[in-house]
Structures are given as C-alpha cells and as structure tokens.
C-alpha cells in the first residue's frame, strides 16, 4: 500500500479557496435570509464601512451595492487565504471548514468590526445576533471547504 503525498501549490490553493469563498458567501447570505443577525433595521457592517470610506451618507441603492461588493469581496478574499493555508497546513481544514468559519466569526464580529466601529461590541450584541453570526459563519466555512476540496481534487 503506497501513500501518495500531495505537493502544496500556492496558486491552486488560492484559486480553489477563492471560488470556495464565493460559494460560501452565497451560502452565508442564504442562511442569513433564514436566520438574520439584525432584525431591527440595524445597518450591515459592510454598509457602515462603505459610508465611512465615502465620508458621507450614501443613497440607499449606492449603500446597498457598496455593502454587497464589500461582503462578496471579503468572502472571496477570506476563502483565498484559507485555500492557501489549506495547501500548507492541512490541519486548518479540520471539522470540514466549521472551525475556519468560527475563527473568522471571532476575528471579525468579536474583534475587528467592533474595534473599527462597524458593529456593536460583543457585550452589546443580542444573543440572536451572536448565534446567527456563528451559525452563518459555520455555513460559510463548511461550504467554502467543501467547494475548495472538491476543486482541489480535480486540479
């Protein structure tokens, strides 16, 4: 019985992760439609970022488009980074991507977003918001890993 060792490949990992991240973002968006984190009209963090970057309030259609662009761009970028990490550190794919989704949630919704003033601090977030963010990030991570690993096997 022989054991085949796969050689890590940066560009394949990046591309597979990017595509996986886009699929994961679509799945996260669908999951948020079912279990939304914000139910009282609070703005989405990407929309807040878009307005902060613009330096003024944006028209609703512009704010929504900018927010979606940031949301999808971040999902693709996070997936690409994850794809490269998976090439060199296969243990990062454990739990079928769920650990990646939870780590991303902790880094963003419990760390960076509140620190940048784009979201409420974890102490100010409702239980619903916290549980929705964790659940939908796990969906993102699992779908990202599933798509990434399927594509990587093909390449």
PDB file of C-alpha atoms in Angstrom:
ATOM      1  CA  UNK A   1       0.000   0.000   0.000  1.00  0.00           C
ATOM      2  CA  UNK A   2       1.504   3.332  -1.049  1.00  0.00           C
ATOM      3  CA  UNK A   3       0.766   6.693   0.421  1.00  0.00           C
ATOM      4  CA  UNK A   4       0.510   9.497  -2.104  1.00  0.00           C
ATOM      5  CA  UNK A   5       1.847  12.819  -0.870  1.00  0.00           C
ATOM      6  CA  UNK A   6       0.351  15.891  -2.491  1.00  0.00           C
ATOM      7  CA  UNK A   7       2.729  18.785  -3.079  1.00  0.00           C
ATOM      8  CA  UNK A   8       1.336  22.135  -1.878  1.00  0.00           C
ATOM      9  CA  UNK A   9       0.655  24.588  -4.668  1.00  0.00           C
ATOM     10  CA  UNK A  10       0.091  28.260  -3.813  1.00  0.00           C
ATOM     11  CA  UNK A  11      -1.883  29.296  -6.913  1.00  0.00           C
ATOM     12  CA  UNK A  12      -4.114  26.226  -6.961  1.00  0.00           C
ATOM     13  CA  UNK A  13      -4.890  26.758  -3.288  1.00  0.00           C
ATOM     14  CA  UNK A  14      -5.599  30.437  -3.839  1.00  0.00           C
ATOM     15  CA  UNK A  15      -7.924  29.835  -6.806  1.00  0.00           C
ATOM     16  CA  UNK A  16      -9.778  26.924  -5.210  1.00  0.00           C
ATOM     17  CA  UNK A  17     -10.165  28.876  -1.985  1.00  0.00           C
ATOM     18  CA  UNK A  18     -11.383  31.989  -3.803  1.00  0.00           C
ATOM     19  CA  UNK A  19     -14.079  30.026  -5.638  1.00  0.00           C
ATOM     20  CA  UNK A  20     -14.935  28.214  -2.418  1.00  0.00           C
ATOM     21  CA  UNK A  21     -15.159  31.573  -0.634  1.00  0.00           C
ATOM     22  CA  UNK A  22     -17.620  32.878  -3.232  1.00  0.00           C
ATOM     23  CA  UNK A  23     -19.771  29.755  -2.821  1.00  0.00           C
ATOM     24  CA  UNK A  24     -19.505  30.108   0.954  1.00  0.00           C
ATOM     25  CA  UNK A  25     -20.574  33.750   0.742  1.00  0.00           C
ATOM     26  CA  UNK A  26     -23.634  32.771  -1.281  1.00  0.00           C
ATOM     27  CA  UNK A  27     -24.497  30.112   1.297  1.00  0.00           C
ATOM     28  CA  UNK A  28     -23.946  32.553   4.188  1.00  0.00           C
ATOM     29  CA  UNK A  29     -26.226  35.104   2.524  1.00  0.00           C
ATOM     30  CA  UNK A  30     -28.923  32.445   2.074  1.00  0.00           C
ATOM     31  CA  UNK A  31     -28.544  31.358   5.698  1.00  0.00           C
ATOM     32  CA  UNK A  32     -28.816  34.984   6.863  1.00  0.00           C
ATOM     33  CA  UNK A  33     -32.091  35.314   4.933  1.00  0.00           C
ATOM     34  CA  UNK A  34     -33.438  32.461   7.073  1.00  0.00           C
ATOM     35  CA  UNK A  35     -31.741  33.454  10.370  1.00  0.00           C
ATOM     36  CA  UNK A  36     -30.898  37.174  10.117  1.00  0.00           C
ATOM     37  CA  UNK A  37     -28.465  38.586  12.670  1.00  0.00           C
ATOM     38  CA  UNK A  38     -30.044  42.036  12.699  1.00  0.00           C
ATOM     39  CA  UNK A  39     -33.839  42.231  12.856  1.00  0.00           C
ATOM     40  CA  UNK A  40     -34.459  45.831  13.949  1.00  0.00           C
ATOM     41  CA  UNK A  41     -33.147  47.661  10.898  1.00  0.00           C
ATOM     42  CA  UNK A  42     -29.556  48.000  12.080  1.00  0.00           C
ATOM     43  CA  UNK A  43     -27.161  48.605   9.183  1.00  0.00           C
ATOM     44  CA  UNK A  44     -24.935  45.792   7.984  1.00  0.00           C
ATOM     45  CA  UNK A  45     -21.223  46.269   8.816  1.00  0.00           C
ATOM     46  CA  UNK A  46     -20.172  46.400   5.120  1.00  0.00           C
ATOM     47  CA  UNK A  47     -22.673  49.218   4.560  1.00  0.00           C
ATOM     48  CA  UNK A  48     -21.302  51.130   7.559  1.00  0.00           C
ATOM     49  CA  UNK A  49     -17.785  50.651   6.155  1.00  0.00           C
ATOM     50  CA  UNK A  50     -18.887  51.944   2.743  1.00  0.00           C
ATOM     51  CA  UNK A  51     -20.286  55.118   4.291  1.00  0.00           C
ATOM     52  CA  UNK A  52     -17.223  55.615   6.460  1.00  0.00           C
ATOM     53  CA  UNK A  53     -14.988  55.210   3.414  1.00  0.00           C
ATOM     54  CA  UNK A  54     -17.110  57.677   1.435  1.00  0.00           C
ATOM     55  CA  UNK A  55     -17.101  60.159   4.317  1.00  0.00           C
ATOM     56  CA  UNK A  56     -20.818  60.874   3.990  1.00  0.00           C
ATOM     57  CA  UNK A  57     -24.201  59.170   3.904  1.00  0.00           C
ATOM     58  CA  UNK A  58     -24.860  57.261   0.706  1.00  0.00           C
ATOM     59  CA  UNK A  59     -28.100  56.868  -1.174  1.00  0.00           C
ATOM     60  CA  UNK A  60     -29.801  53.596  -0.231  1.00  0.00           C
ATOM     61  CA  UNK A  61     -29.095  51.922  -3.586  1.00  0.00           C
ATOM     62  CA  UNK A  62     -25.450  53.020  -3.524  1.00  0.00           C
ATOM     63  CA  UNK A  63     -25.024  51.930   0.094  1.00  0.00           C
ATOM     64  CA  UNK A  64     -26.571  48.519  -0.638  1.00  0.00           C
ATOM     65  CA  UNK A  65     -24.407  47.988  -3.739  1.00  0.00           C
ATOM     66  CA  UNK A  66     -21.238  49.043  -1.913  1.00  0.00           C
ATOM     67  CA  UNK A  67     -22.119  46.829   1.045  1.00  0.00           C
ATOM     68  CA  UNK A  68     -22.683  43.809  -1.211  1.00  0.00           C
ATOM     69  CA  UNK A  69     -19.400  44.466  -3.033  1.00  0.00           C
ATOM     70  CA  UNK A  70     -17.517  44.577   0.274  1.00  0.00           C
ATOM     71  CA  UNK A  71     -19.350  41.475   1.590  1.00  0.00           C
ATOM     72  CA  UNK A  72     -18.602  39.377  -1.518  1.00  0.00           C
ATOM     73  CA  UNK A  73     -15.063  40.709  -1.846  1.00  0.00           C
ATOM     74  CA  UNK A  74     -14.261  39.873   1.763  1.00  0.00           C
ATOM     75  CA  UNK A  75     -15.785  36.389   1.408  1.00  0.00           C
ATOM     76  CA  UNK A  76     -13.687  35.719  -1.696  1.00  0.00           C
ATOM     77  CA  UNK A  77     -10.517  37.082  -0.067  1.00  0.00           C
ATOM     78  CA  UNK A  78     -11.023  35.083   3.136  1.00  0.00           C
ATOM     79  CA  UNK A  79     -11.629  31.961   1.051  1.00  0.00           C
ATOM     80  CA  UNK A  80      -8.474  32.580  -0.975  1.00  0.00           C
ATOM     81  CA  UNK A  81      -6.362  32.964   2.169  1.00  0.00           C
ATOM     82  CA  UNK A  82      -7.969  29.826   3.590  1.00  0.00           C
ATOM     83  CA  UNK A  83      -7.237  27.937   0.349  1.00  0.00           C
ATOM     84  CA  UNK A  84      -3.542  28.819   0.586  1.00  0.00           C
ATOM     85  CA  UNK A  85      -3.460  27.897   4.278  1.00  0.00           C
ATOM     86  CA  UNK A  86      -5.077  24.552   3.466  1.00  0.00           C
ATOM     87  CA  UNK A  87      -2.285  23.809   0.987  1.00  0.00           C
ATOM     88  CA  UNK A  88       0.492  24.261   3.530  1.00  0.00           C
ATOM     89  CA  UNK A  89      -1.335  23.435   6.773  1.00  0.00           C
ATOM     90  CA  UNK A  90      -3.897  20.703   6.022  1.00  0.00           C
ATOM     91  CA  UNK A  91      -4.920  20.658   9.691  1.00  0.00           C
ATOM     92  CA  UNK A  92      -6.613  24.024   9.059  1.00  0.00           C
ATOM     93  CA  UNK A  93      -9.361  22.135   7.207  1.00  0.00           C
ATOM     94  CA  UNK A  94     -10.377  20.055  10.220  1.00  0.00           C
ATOM     95  CA  UNK A  95     -14.030  19.835  11.107  1.00  0.00           C
ATOM     96  CA  UNK A  96     -14.906  20.269   7.445  1.00  0.00           C
ATOM     97  CA  UNK A  97     -14.366  24.025   7.495  1.00  0.00           C
ATOM     98  CA  UNK A  98     -16.534  24.688  10.562  1.00  0.00           C
ATOM     99  CA  UNK A  99     -13.505  25.678  12.655  1.00  0.00           C
ATOM    100  CA  UNK A 100     -12.469  28.126   9.918  1.00  0.00           C
ATOM    101  CA  UNK A 101     -15.949  29.684   9.941  1.00  0.00           C
ATOM    102  CA  UNK A 102     -15.939  30.041  13.727  1.00  0.00           C
ATOM    103  CA  UNK A 103     -12.440  31.525  13.740  1.00  0.00           C
ATOM    104  CA  UNK A 104     -13.447  34.007  11.030  1.00  0.00           C
ATOM    105  CA  UNK A 105     -16.528  34.973  13.034  1.00  0.00           C
ATOM    106  CA  UNK A 106     -14.451  35.545  16.164  1.00  0.00           C
ATOM    107  CA  UNK A 107     -11.879  37.604  14.270  1.00  0.00           C
ATOM    108  CA  UNK A 108     -14.466  39.781  12.553  1.00  0.00           C
ATOM    109  CA  UNK A 109     -17.627  40.059  14.647  1.00  0.00           C
ATOM    110  CA  UNK A 110     -15.968  39.828  18.035  1.00  0.00           C
ATOM    111  CA  UNK A 111     -12.757  41.636  17.140  1.00  0.00           C
ATOM    112  CA  UNK A 112     -12.166  43.763  14.070  1.00  0.00           C
ATOM    113  CA  UNK A 113     -15.675  45.043  13.340  1.00  0.00           C
ATOM    114  CA  UNK A 114     -16.360  46.369  16.866  1.00  0.00           C
ATOM    115  CA  UNK A 115     -12.813  47.762  17.107  1.00  0.00           C
ATOM    116  CA  UNK A 116     -13.354  49.688  13.856  1.00  0.00           C
ATOM    117  CA  UNK A 117     -16.760  50.958  14.961  1.00  0.00           C
ATOM    118  CA  UNK A 118     -18.555  48.959  12.274  1.00  0.00           C
ATOM    119  CA  UNK A 119     -20.581  46.787  14.645  1.00  0.00           C
ATOM    120  CA  UNK A 120     -21.639  46.692  18.284  1.00  0.00           C
ATOM    121  CA  UNK A 121     -19.211  45.225  20.786  1.00  0.00           C
ATOM    122  CA  UNK A 122     -19.847  41.596  21.752  1.00  0.00           C
ATOM    123  CA  UNK A 123     -21.230  42.761  25.122  1.00  0.00           C
ATOM    124  CA  UNK A 124     -23.817  44.908  23.302  1.00  0.00           C
ATOM    125  CA  UNK A 125     -24.843  42.237  20.784  1.00  0.00           C
ATOM    126  CA  UNK A 126     -28.052  40.305  21.366  1.00  0.00           C
ATOM    127  CA  UNK A 127     -27.973  36.542  21.779  1.00  0.00           C
ATOM    128  CA  UNK A 128     -29.769  36.266  18.442  1.00  0.00           C
ATOM    129  CA  UNK A 129     -27.110  38.333  16.672  1.00  0.00           C
ATOM    130  CA  UNK A 130     -24.268  36.319  18.189  1.00  0.00           C
ATOM    131  CA  UNK A 131     -25.853  32.941  17.453  1.00  0.00           C
ATOM    132  CA  UNK A 132     -26.826  33.965  13.913  1.00  0.00           C
ATOM    133  CA  UNK A 133     -23.317  35.203  13.161  1.00  0.00           C
ATOM    134  CA  UNK A 134     -21.718  31.998  14.471  1.00  0.00           C
ATOM    135  CA  UNK A 135     -24.210  29.750  12.669  1.00  0.00           C
ATOM    136  CA  UNK A 136     -23.954  31.560   9.341  1.00  0.00           C
ATOM    137  CA  UNK A 137     -20.156  31.703   9.546  1.00  0.00           C
ATOM    138  CA  UNK A 138     -20.094  27.935  10.143  1.00  0.00           C
ATOM    139  CA  UNK A 139     -22.240  27.565   6.994  1.00  0.00           C
ATOM    140  CA  UNK A 140     -19.742  29.796   5.165  1.00  0.00           C
ATOM    141  CA  UNK A 141     -16.773  27.725   6.400  1.00  0.00           C
ATOM    142  CA  UNK A 142     -18.295  24.340   5.608  1.00  0.00           C
ATOM    143  CA  UNK A 143     -19.387  25.364   2.105  1.00  0.00           C
ATOM    144  CA  UNK A 144     -16.046  27.057   1.441  1.00  0.00           C
ATOM    145  CA  UNK A 145     -14.168  23.913   2.475  1.00  0.00           C
ATOM    146  CA  UNK A 146     -16.472  21.583   0.557  1.00  0.00           C
ATOM    147  CA  UNK A 147     -16.088  23.520  -2.696  1.00  0.00           C
ATOM    148  CA  UNK A 148     -12.360  24.147  -2.147  1.00  0.00           C
ATOM    149  CA  UNK A 149     -11.585  20.491  -1.502  1.00  0.00           C
ATOM    150  CA  UNK A 150     -13.662  19.272  -4.453  1.00  0.00           C
ATOM    151  CA  UNK A 151     -11.971  21.691  -6.825  1.00  0.00           C
ATOM    152  CA  UNK A 152      -8.539  20.925  -5.407  1.00  0.00           C
ATOM    153  CA  UNK A 153      -9.028  17.209  -6.010  1.00  0.00           C
ATOM    154  CA  UNK A 154      -9.830  17.968  -9.657  1.00  0.00           C
ATOM    155  CA  UNK A 155      -6.703  20.107 -10.014  1.00  0.00           C
TER     156      UNK A 155
END
